[in-house]
Amino acid sequence: MPDTRESAEDYLERILILQEEKGIKEVHAVDIANSFGYSKPSVSVAMKKLEDQGYVATGPKSQLYLTPAGEEIARAMYERHQVLSGLFMSLGVSEEIACKDACKIEHDLSDETWLAVKKAYETKIK
């Protein structure tokens, strides 16, 4: 996975979540700001950086799209979040705490540890 900063990964993941889970076809900076509780100017600055890095593209009506590189990172982070929170909940952790903890560590796991956790979780749920 490319070396990206945690905040960038969170933004990319959030765009994906808004598109898929929330059913928002055209994501705008205000949608991201509202979902995180951030100011729109802060999100706009972050989106500009992500666009400059090639992870996000902006449409004619300021809608935001994940580029293939951005989508790859977003999907990887989302998968990590889902697996980690699912694992924590299977251990008896409440959903709220499991999601918060997954968000904290999903960015910091080495690929080796991530693959081991994912394999163990998939084996556990089968």
mmCIF file of C-alpha atoms in Angstrom:
data_model
loop_
_atom_site.group_PDB
_atom_site.id
_atom_site.type_symbol
_atom_site.label_atom_id
_atom_site.label_comp_id
_atom_site.label_asym_id
_atom_site.label_seq_id
_atom_site.Cartn_x
_atom_site.Cartn_y
_atom_site.Cartn_z
ATOM 1 C CA MET A 1 0.000 0.000 0.000
ATOM 2 C CA PRO A 2 1.343 3.483 -0.781
ATOM 3 C CA ASP A 3 2.650 5.487 2.147
ATOM 4 C CA THR A 4 -0.135 7.958 2.950
ATOM 5 C CA ARG A 5 -0.904 9.919 6.055
ATOM 6 C CA GLU A 6 -3.633 8.793 8.424
ATOM 7 C CA SER A 7 -5.814 11.851 7.807
ATOM 8 C CA ALA A 8 -5.603 11.342 4.039
ATOM 9 C CA GLU A 9 -6.613 7.712 4.468
ATOM 10 C CA ASP A 10 -9.547 8.767 6.649
ATOM 11 C CA TYR A 11 -10.757 11.254 4.025
ATOM 12 C CA LEU A 12 -10.474 8.720 1.207
ATOM 13 C CA GLU A 13 -12.273 6.085 3.261
ATOM 14 C CA ARG A 14 -15.027 8.571 4.143
ATOM 15 C CA ILE A 15 -15.665 9.405 0.479
ATOM 16 C CA LEU A 16 -16.068 5.693 -0.216
ATOM 17 C CA ILE A 17 -18.392 5.237 2.765
ATOM 18 C CA LEU A 18 -20.543 8.191 1.748
ATOM 19 C CA GLN A 19 -20.841 6.782 -1.759
ATOM 20 C CA GLU A 20 -21.545 3.187 -0.787
ATOM 21 C CA GLU A 21 -23.122 3.118 2.663
ATOM 22 C CA LYS A 22 -24.949 6.414 2.566
ATOM 23 C CA GLY A 23 -25.873 6.186 -1.111
ATOM 24 C CA ILE A 24 -24.619 9.658 -1.949
ATOM 25 C CA LYS A 25 -23.823 9.554 -5.661
ATOM 26 C CA GLU A 26 -22.085 12.907 -5.793
ATOM 27 C CA VAL A 27 -19.982 13.587 -2.722
ATOM 28 C CA HIS A 28 -19.108 17.203 -1.998
ATOM 29 C CA ALA A 29 -16.755 18.718 0.569
ATOM 30 C CA VAL A 30 -19.765 19.759 2.657
ATOM 31 C CA ASP A 31 -20.884 16.107 2.899
ATOM 32 C CA ILE A 32 -17.477 15.129 4.225
ATOM 33 C CA ALA A 33 -17.398 18.101 6.593
ATOM 34 C CA ASN A 34 -20.815 17.218 7.981
ATOM 35 C CA SER A 35 -19.966 13.547 8.440
ATOM 36 C CA PHE A 36 -16.748 14.314 10.332
ATOM 37 C CA GLY A 37 -17.978 17.451 12.091
ATOM 38 C CA TYR A 38 -15.174 19.485 10.478
ATOM 39 C CA SER A 39 -15.368 22.913 8.884
ATOM 40 C CA LYS A 40 -15.926 23.013 5.126
ATOM 41 C CA PRO A 41 -12.787 25.143 4.552
ATOM 42 C CA SER A 42 -10.640 22.531 6.346
ATOM 43 C CA VAL A 43 -12.085 19.755 4.208
ATOM 44 C CA SER A 44 -11.647 21.812 1.040
ATOM 45 C CA VAL A 45 -7.941 22.292 1.807
ATOM 46 C CA ALA A 46 -7.538 18.554 2.425
ATOM 47 C CA MET A 47 -9.377 17.687 -0.796
ATOM 48 C CA LYS A 48 -7.108 20.025 -2.764
ATOM 49 C CA LYS A 49 -4.059 18.238 -1.345
ATOM 50 C CA LEU A 50 -5.545 14.843 -2.199
ATOM 51 C CA GLU A 51 -6.304 16.071 -5.696
ATOM 52 C CA ASP A 52 -2.731 17.315 -6.097
ATOM 53 C CA GLN A 53 -1.484 13.889 -4.976
ATOM 54 C CA GLY A 54 -3.688 12.137 -7.533
ATOM 55 C CA TYR A 55 -6.104 10.461 -5.094
ATOM 56 C CA VAL A 56 -9.198 12.583 -5.722
ATOM 57 C CA ALA A 57 -10.642 14.258 -8.816
ATOM 58 C CA THR A 58 -13.140 17.103 -8.858
ATOM 59 C CA GLY A 59 -16.081 17.189 -11.242
ATOM 60 C CA PRO A 60 -17.664 20.215 -12.927
ATOM 61 C CA LYS A 61 -20.072 20.773 -10.014
ATOM 62 C CA SER A 62 -17.328 20.396 -7.378
ATOM 63 C CA GLN A 63 -18.276 16.786 -6.757
ATOM 64 C CA LEU A 64 -15.444 14.594 -5.528
ATOM 65 C CA TYR A 65 -14.424 11.294 -7.058
ATOM 66 C CA LEU A 66 -11.827 8.792 -5.973
ATOM 67 C CA THR A 67 -9.191 8.127 -8.598
ATOM 68 C CA PRO A 68 -8.134 4.475 -9.000
ATOM 69 C CA ALA A 69 -5.205 5.126 -6.629
ATOM 70 C CA GLY A 70 -7.507 6.832 -4.118
ATOM 71 C CA GLU A 71 -10.085 4.064 -4.340
ATOM 72 C CA GLU A 72 -7.420 1.425 -3.718
ATOM 73 C CA ILE A 73 -6.397 3.132 -0.476
ATOM 74 C CA ALA A 74 -10.000 3.798 0.548
ATOM 75 C CA ARG A 75 -11.020 0.167 0.035
ATOM 76 C CA ALA A 76 -7.969 -1.103 1.916
ATOM 77 C CA MET A 77 -8.712 1.161 4.891
ATOM 78 C CA TYR A 78 -12.396 0.287 4.830
ATOM 79 C CA GLU A 79 -11.606 -3.433 4.799
ATOM 80 C CA ARG A 80 -9.231 -3.015 7.713
ATOM 81 C CA HIS A 81 -11.851 -1.062 9.623
ATOM 82 C CA GLN A 82 -14.556 -3.658 8.975
ATOM 83 C CA VAL A 83 -12.374 -6.634 9.912
ATOM 84 C CA LEU A 84 -10.873 -5.028 12.998
ATOM 85 C CA SER A 85 -14.177 -3.738 14.356
ATOM 86 C CA GLY A 86 -15.790 -7.120 13.600
ATOM 87 C CA LEU A 87 -12.995 -8.914 15.422
ATOM 88 C CA PHE A 88 -13.281 -6.642 18.445
ATOM 89 C CA MET A 89 -17.062 -7.066 18.583
ATOM 90 C CA SER A 90 -16.666 -10.869 18.342
ATOM 91 C CA LEU A 91 -14.523 -10.589 21.471
ATOM 92 C CA GLY A 92 -17.343 -8.826 23.314
ATOM 93 C CA VAL A 93 -16.370 -5.193 22.754
ATOM 94 C CA SER A 94 -19.313 -2.850 22.194
ATOM 95 C CA GLU A 95 -19.853 -1.669 18.630
ATOM 96 C CA GLU A 96 -19.105 1.956 19.500
ATOM 97 C CA ILE A 97 -15.784 1.161 21.180
ATOM 98 C CA ALA A 98 -14.854 -1.460 18.559
ATOM 99 C CA CYS A 99 -15.323 1.084 15.761
ATOM 100 C CA LYS A 100 -13.361 3.785 17.592
ATOM 101 C CA ASP A 101 -10.497 1.417 18.347
ATOM 102 C CA ALA A 102 -10.459 0.028 14.799
ATOM 103 C CA CYS A 103 -10.201 3.572 13.464
ATOM 104 C CA LYS A 104 -7.245 4.260 15.735
ATOM 105 C CA ILE A 105 -5.181 1.246 14.700
ATOM 106 C CA GLU A 106 -6.223 0.495 11.111
ATOM 107 C CA HIS A 107 -3.567 2.870 9.793
ATOM 108 C CA ASP A 108 -0.651 1.659 11.887
ATOM 109 C CA LEU A 109 -0.596 -2.094 11.336
ATOM 110 C CA SER A 110 2.217 -3.513 9.256
ATOM 111 C CA ASP A 111 1.132 -5.500 6.226
ATOM 112 C CA GLU A 112 2.397 -8.666 7.919
ATOM 113 C CA THR A 113 0.317 -8.110 11.056
ATOM 114 C CA TRP A 114 -2.710 -7.032 9.027
ATOM 115 C CA LEU A 115 -2.626 -10.186 6.915
ATOM 116 C CA ALA A 116 -2.314 -12.361 10.032
ATOM 117 C CA VAL A 117 -5.243 -10.611 11.744
ATOM 118 C CA LYS A 118 -7.362 -10.826 8.605
ATOM 119 C CA LYS A 119 -6.603 -14.538 8.177
ATOM 120 C CA ALA A 120 -7.402 -15.263 11.831
ATOM 121 C CA TYR A 121 -10.665 -13.313 11.652
ATOM 122 C CA GLU A 122 -11.763 -14.993 8.422
ATOM 123 C CA THR A 123 -10.987 -18.397 9.927
ATOM 124 C CA LYS A 124 -12.973 -17.492 13.063
ATOM 125 C CA ILE A 125 -16.106 -16.434 11.161
ATOM 126 C CA LYS A 126 -16.213 -19.437 8.811
#
